[in-house]
C-alpha positions as a Markdown table, in Angstrom:
| # | Residue | x | y | z |
|---|---|---|---|---|
| 1 | Gly | 15.3 | 68.3 | -11.8 |
| 2 | Gln | 16.4 | 68.7 | -8.3 |
| 3 | Tyr | 14.5 | 69.7 | -4.8 |
| 4 | Ser | 15.3 | 73.2 | -4.0 |
| 5 | Pro | 15.2 | 74.8 | -0.1 |
| 6 | Thr | 11.6 | 75.9 | -0.5 |
| 7 | Ser | 10.1 | 71.9 | -2.2 |
| 8 | Glu | 7.7 | 70.9 | -0.5 |
| 9 | Glu | 8.1 | 67.9 | 1.9 |
| 10 | Arg | 8.7 | 64.3 | 0.3 |
| 11 | Lys | 8.7 | 65.8 | -3.0 |
| 12 | Val | 10.1 | 63.5 | -5.4 |
| 13 | Thr | 12.9 | 64.9 | -7.7 |
| 14 | Lys | 16.0 | 63.4 | -9.6 |
| 15 | Ser | 18.2 | 64.1 | -6.5 |
| 16 | Thr | 15.2 | 62.7 | -3.9 |
| 17 | Pro | 13.4 | 59.9 | -5.8 |
| 18 | Phe | 12.4 | 58.9 | -3.0 |
| 19 | Gly | 10.6 | 62.0 | -1.5 |
| 20 | Ser | 12.7 | 64.9 | 0.0 |
| 21 | Ile | 13.1 | 64.9 | 3.9 |
| 22 | Asp | 13.8 | 68.8 | 4.4 |
| 23 | His | 11.6 | 70.7 | 6.1 |
| 24 | Pro | 11.4 | 74.0 | 3.6 |
| 25 | Phe | 12.1 | 77.3 | 5.0 |
| 26 | Asn | 10.2 | 80.2 | 4.2 |
| 27 | Pro | 11.6 | 83.1 | 2.2 |
| 28 | Ala | 9.5 | 85.8 | 3.6 |
| 29 | Ala | 10.1 | 85.1 | 7.0 |
| 30 | Leu | 13.7 | 85.3 | 6.5 |
| 31 | Ala | 13.9 | 88.2 | 5.0 |
| 32 | Leu | 11.9 | 89.7 | 7.8 |
| 33 | Gly | 14.1 | 87.9 | 10.5 |
| 34 | Ala | 17.0 | 89.9 | 8.6 |
| 35 | Asp | 14.9 | 93.0 | 9.7 |
| 36 | Ala | 14.5 | 93.6 | 6.0 |
| 37 | Thr | 12.6 | 96.9 | 5.6 |
| 38 | Phe | 10.3 | 96.1 | 2.2 |
| 39 | Val | 8.7 | 92.4 | 2.4 |
| 40 | Ala | 6.1 | 91.7 | 0.0 |
| 41 | Arg | 5.1 | 88.6 | -2.2 |
| 42 | Ser | 3.0 | 88.2 | -5.7 |
| 43 | Met | 2.5 | 85.5 | -8.3 |
| 44 | Asp | 3.4 | 85.2 | -12.0 |
| 45 | Arg | 0.0 | 84.9 | -13.2 |
| 46 | Asp | -1.7 | 87.7 | -11.9 |
| 47 | Pro | 0.0 | 90.2 | -14.3 |
| 48 | Lys | -2.0 | 93.4 | -12.6 |
| 49 | His | -0.9 | 92.7 | -8.8 |
| 50 | Leu | 2.4 | 91.6 | -9.7 |
| 51 | Gln | 3.3 | 94.9 | -11.7 |
| 52 | Asp | 2.2 | 96.7 | -8.5 |
| 53 | Met | 4.4 | 95.0 | -6.3 |
| 54 | Leu | 7.2 | 95.6 | -8.5 |
| 55 | Leu | 7.0 | 99.3 | -9.1 |
| 56 | Arg | 6.6 | 99.1 | -4.8 |
| 57 | Ser | 9.8 | 97.3 | -4.5 |
| 58 | Gln | 11.3 | 99.4 | -6.9 |
| 59 | Lys | 10.1 | 103.0 | -5.3 |
| 60 | His | 11.3 | 101.8 | -1.5 |
| 61 | Lys | 14.4 | 103.3 | -0.6 |
| 62 | Gly | 16.8 | 100.4 | 0.3 |
| 63 | Ala | 16.7 | 97.0 | -0.7 |
| 64 | Ser | 13.4 | 95.1 | -1.6 |
| 65 | Phe | 12.5 | 91.5 | -1.1 |
| 66 | Leu | 9.6 | 89.9 | -3.2 |
| 67 | Glu | 8.9 | 86.6 | -3.4 |
| 68 | Ile | 7.0 | 85.6 | -7.0 |
| 69 | Tyr | 4.9 | 82.3 | -7.1 |
| 70 | Gln | 6.2 | 81.5 | -10.6 |
| 71 | Asn | 5.2 | 78.2 | -12.5 |
| 72 | Cys | 7.8 | 75.8 | -13.3 |
| 73 | Asn | 6.5 | 74.3 | -16.6 |
| 74 | Ile | 9.0 | 71.3 | -16.6 |
| 75 | Phe | 10.2 | 70.2 | -13.5 |
| 76 | Asn | 6.7 | 71.5 | -10.9 |
| 77 | Asp | 4.2 | 72.4 | -13.1 |
| 78 | Gly | 1.0 | 73.5 | -11.4 |
| 79 | Ala | 2.6 | 74.3 | -8.2 |
| 80 | Phe | 0.8 | 77.1 | -7.5 |
| 81 | Glu | -2.6 | 76.6 | -9.2 |
| 82 | Thr | -4.3 | 76.5 | -6.3 |
| 83 | Phe | -3.5 | 80.1 | -5.9 |
| 84 | Thr | -3.7 | 81.6 | -9.5 |
| 85 | Glu | -6.9 | 79.4 | -10.9 |
| 86 | Lys | -10.1 | 81.3 | -11.2 |
| 87 | Ser | -11.8 | 78.3 | -9.4 |
| 88 | Thr | -9.8 | 78.6 | -6.6 |
| 89 | Lys | -7.9 | 81.4 | -6.4 |
| 90 | Pro | -10.8 | 83.3 | -4.7 |
| 91 | Asp | -10.8 | 80.8 | -1.1 |
| 92 | Asn | -7.2 | 80.4 | -1.1 |
| 93 | Thr | -5.7 | 84.2 | -1.8 |
| 94 | Leu | -5.9 | 86.9 | 0.7 |
| 95 | Phe | -4.9 | 90.1 | -1.0 |
| 96 | Leu | -3.4 | 92.7 | 1.5 |
| 97 | Glu | -4.4 | 96.6 | 1.1 |
| 98 | His | -2.8 | 99.1 | 4.0 |
| 99 | Gly | -5.5 | 100.2 | 6.3 |
| 100 | Lys | -8.3 | 97.6 | 4.7 |
| 101 | Pro | -9.8 | 94.8 | 6.2 |
| 102 | Leu | -8.9 | 91.2 | 5.9 |
| 103 | Val | -11.6 | 90.0 | 3.2 |
| 104 | Phe | -11.4 | 87.3 | 0.8 |
| 105 | Gly | -13.7 | 84.4 | -1.0 |
| 106 | Ala | -15.6 | 84.2 | -4.2 |
| 107 | Gln | -18.3 | 86.7 | -2.5 |
| 108 | Gln | -16.2 | 88.2 | -0.6 |
| 109 | Asn | -17.9 | 86.6 | 2.4 |
| 110 | Lys | -14.8 | 85.5 | 4.6 |
| 111 | Gly | -12.6 | 87.2 | 6.7 |
| 112 | Ile | -9.4 | 87.1 | 9.0 |
| 113 | Lys | -10.0 | 88.0 | 12.9 |
| 114 | Ile | -7.0 | 87.6 | 15.4 |
| 115 | Asp | -7.5 | 85.3 | 18.6 |
| 116 | Gly | -5.0 | 86.4 | 21.0 |
| 117 | Phe | -2.1 | 86.4 | 18.4 |
| 118 | Arg | -3.5 | 83.7 | 16.3 |
| 119 | Pro | -5.3 | 84.0 | 13.0 |
| 120 | Lys | -8.8 | 82.7 | 12.5 |
| 121 | Val | -11.2 | 82.4 | 9.4 |
| 122 | Val | -14.8 | 83.7 | 10.0 |
| 123 | Glu | -17.8 | 84.2 | 7.9 |
| 124 | Leu | -19.4 | 87.1 | 7.3 |
| 125 | Gly | -22.8 | 87.9 | 8.4 |
| 126 | Thr | -23.1 | 84.9 | 11.1 |
| 127 | Glu | -19.8 | 84.9 | 12.8 |
| 128 | Ala | -18.6 | 88.4 | 12.5 |
| 129 | Ser | -18.7 | 91.8 | 10.8 |
| 130 | Val | -16.4 | 93.5 | 8.6 |
| 131 | Asp | -15.6 | 95.9 | 11.8 |
| 132 | Asp | -14.8 | 92.8 | 13.9 |
| 133 | Leu | -11.8 | 92.3 | 11.2 |
| 134 | Trp | -7.7 | 92.2 | 11.2 |
| 135 | Ile | -7.0 | 95.9 | 9.3 |
| 136 | His | -3.8 | 95.5 | 7.9 |
| 137 | Asp | -0.7 | 97.8 | 8.6 |
| 138 | Glu | 2.6 | 97.6 | 6.6 |
| 139 | Lys | 4.0 | 99.5 | 9.6 |
| 140 | Asp | 3.0 | 96.6 | 11.8 |
| 141 | Phe | 6.3 | 94.6 | 12.5 |
| 142 | Tyr | 4.7 | 92.1 | 14.7 |
| 143 | Lys | 1.3 | 91.2 | 12.7 |
| 144 | Ala | 4.1 | 90.8 | 9.6 |
| 145 | Gln | 5.4 | 87.9 | 11.1 |
| 146 | Ile | 1.8 | 86.2 | 11.5 |
| 147 | Leu | 1.1 | 86.9 | 8.0 |
| 148 | Val | 4.2 | 85.2 | 6.4 |
| 149 | Arg | 3.5 | 82.5 | 8.4 |
| 150 | Met | -0.1 | 82.0 | 7.0 |
| 151 | Phe | 1.3 | 79.0 | 5.6 |
| 152 | Asp | -1.7 | 76.3 | 5.4 |
| 153 | Asp | -1.7 | 73.3 | 3.1 |
| 154 | Pro | -4.7 | 74.7 | 1.2 |
| 155 | Arg | -5.8 | 70.7 | 1.4 |
| 156 | Ile | -7.1 | 70.9 | 4.7 |
| 157 | Glu | -10.5 | 72.0 | 5.6 |
| 158 | Gly | -10.7 | 75.5 | 7.5 |
| 159 | His | -7.1 | 76.4 | 6.4 |
| 160 | Leu | -5.9 | 79.9 | 6.1 |
| 161 | Pro | -5.7 | 81.5 | 2.8 |
| 162 | Arg | -1.6 | 82.2 | 1.4 |
| 163 | Pro | -1.6 | 86.2 | 1.9 |
| 164 | Phe | -0.1 | 88.2 | -1.4 |
| 165 | Gly | 0.8 | 92.0 | -1.3 |
| 166 | Val | 3.4 | 94.1 | 1.0 |
| 167 | Phe | 3.7 | 92.5 | 4.5 |
| 168 | Tyr | 5.6 | 95.3 | 5.8 |
| 169 | Glu | 7.8 | 98.2 | 5.0 |
| 170 | Thr | 9.8 | 101.0 | 7.2 |
| 171 | Glu | 12.3 | 103.7 | 6.3 |
| 172 | Arg | 16.1 | 103.1 | 7.6 |
| 173 | Pro | 19.1 | 104.8 | 6.0 |
| 174 | Cys | 20.8 | 102.7 | 3.3 |
| 175 | Tyr | 24.6 | 102.2 | 3.8 |
| 176 | Glu | 25.8 | 104.6 | 1.6 |
| 177 | Glu | 23.7 | 107.4 | 3.0 |
| 178 | Met | 25.4 | 106.5 | 6.7 |
| 179 | Leu | 28.8 | 106.0 | 4.5 |
| 180 | Asn | 28.5 | 109.4 | 3.4 |
| 181 | Leu | 27.5 | 110.9 | 6.3 |
| 182 | Gln | 30.5 | 109.6 | 8.8 |
| 183 | Ile | 32.9 | 110.6 | 5.8 |
| 184 | Glu | 31.4 | 114.1 | 6.1 |
| 185 | Glu | 31.7 | 114.2 | 10.0 |
| 186 | Val | 35.2 | 112.9 | 9.8 |
| 187 | Ile | 36.3 | 115.4 | 7.6 |
| 188 | Thr | 34.7 | 118.2 | 9.4 |
| 189 | Ala | 36.4 | 116.9 | 13.0 |
| 190 | Lys | 39.6 | 116.1 | 11.4 |
| 191 | Gly | 40.1 | 117.9 | 8.1 |
| 192 | Lys | 40.5 | 115.8 | 4.6 |
| 193 | Gly | 43.8 | 114.9 | 5.8 |
| 194 | Asn | 46.7 | 113.6 | 3.7 |
| 195 | Leu | 47.0 | 110.6 | 1.3 |
| 196 | Asp | 50.8 | 110.5 | 1.3 |
| 197 | Lys | 51.2 | 110.9 | 4.9 |
| 198 | Leu | 48.7 | 108.4 | 5.9 |
| 199 | Leu | 50.7 | 105.6 | 3.1 |
| 200 | Arg | 53.9 | 107.0 | 4.8 |
| 201 | Gly | 52.5 | 106.2 | 8.3 |
| 202 | Asn | 54.3 | 106.9 | 11.8 |
| 203 | Glu | 57.8 | 105.2 | 11.2 |
| 204 | Val | 59.9 | 106.5 | 8.5 |
| 205 | Trp | 63.6 | 105.2 | 7.9 |
| 206 | Thr | 65.8 | 107.8 | 5.1 |
| 207 | Ile | 68.4 | 105.9 | 3.4 |
| 208 | Glu | 71.6 | 107.3 | 2.5 |
């Protein structure tokens, strides 16, 4: 019954009876800020997409961050209905696919363009063509920063849709790989060493 770090402002709970005054943090933006090598988002009521994202997360070499919009029937029922219900989902969600333009809408008639550094919703056929749209690139760290911050209130007219999919993925050696490599390099340079000698140290006393 308590509000969480991701609860919206003015959220009324048992611990915030007059509404939360905290500004919610953005988990995906937090992960990117920590230089995560895999950052994605899915939802519980889209099992196919969720399965794909879980498989991608599991396949990624290294730590993976997957944010899942999950309904809580007890304390926050319907919090994500805008993004999960058939009547509202098409116009409020944007599913990211690597190498493909950012298109959404019930008739697939809307898209996202980049106006400078700001994303902008355009009507296809009247304001822009598919060729004018932003092409998603999972390797583009800077555009991933824009995507994770597309967090408009869906009640506002002209709002941006909420992105789902892989925001960013890159390759980086894992900690254990670097550790094992370092150990091998030291052994090559200095030999395996002697544990007893190491424990004895350089100052030894003989007691008679």
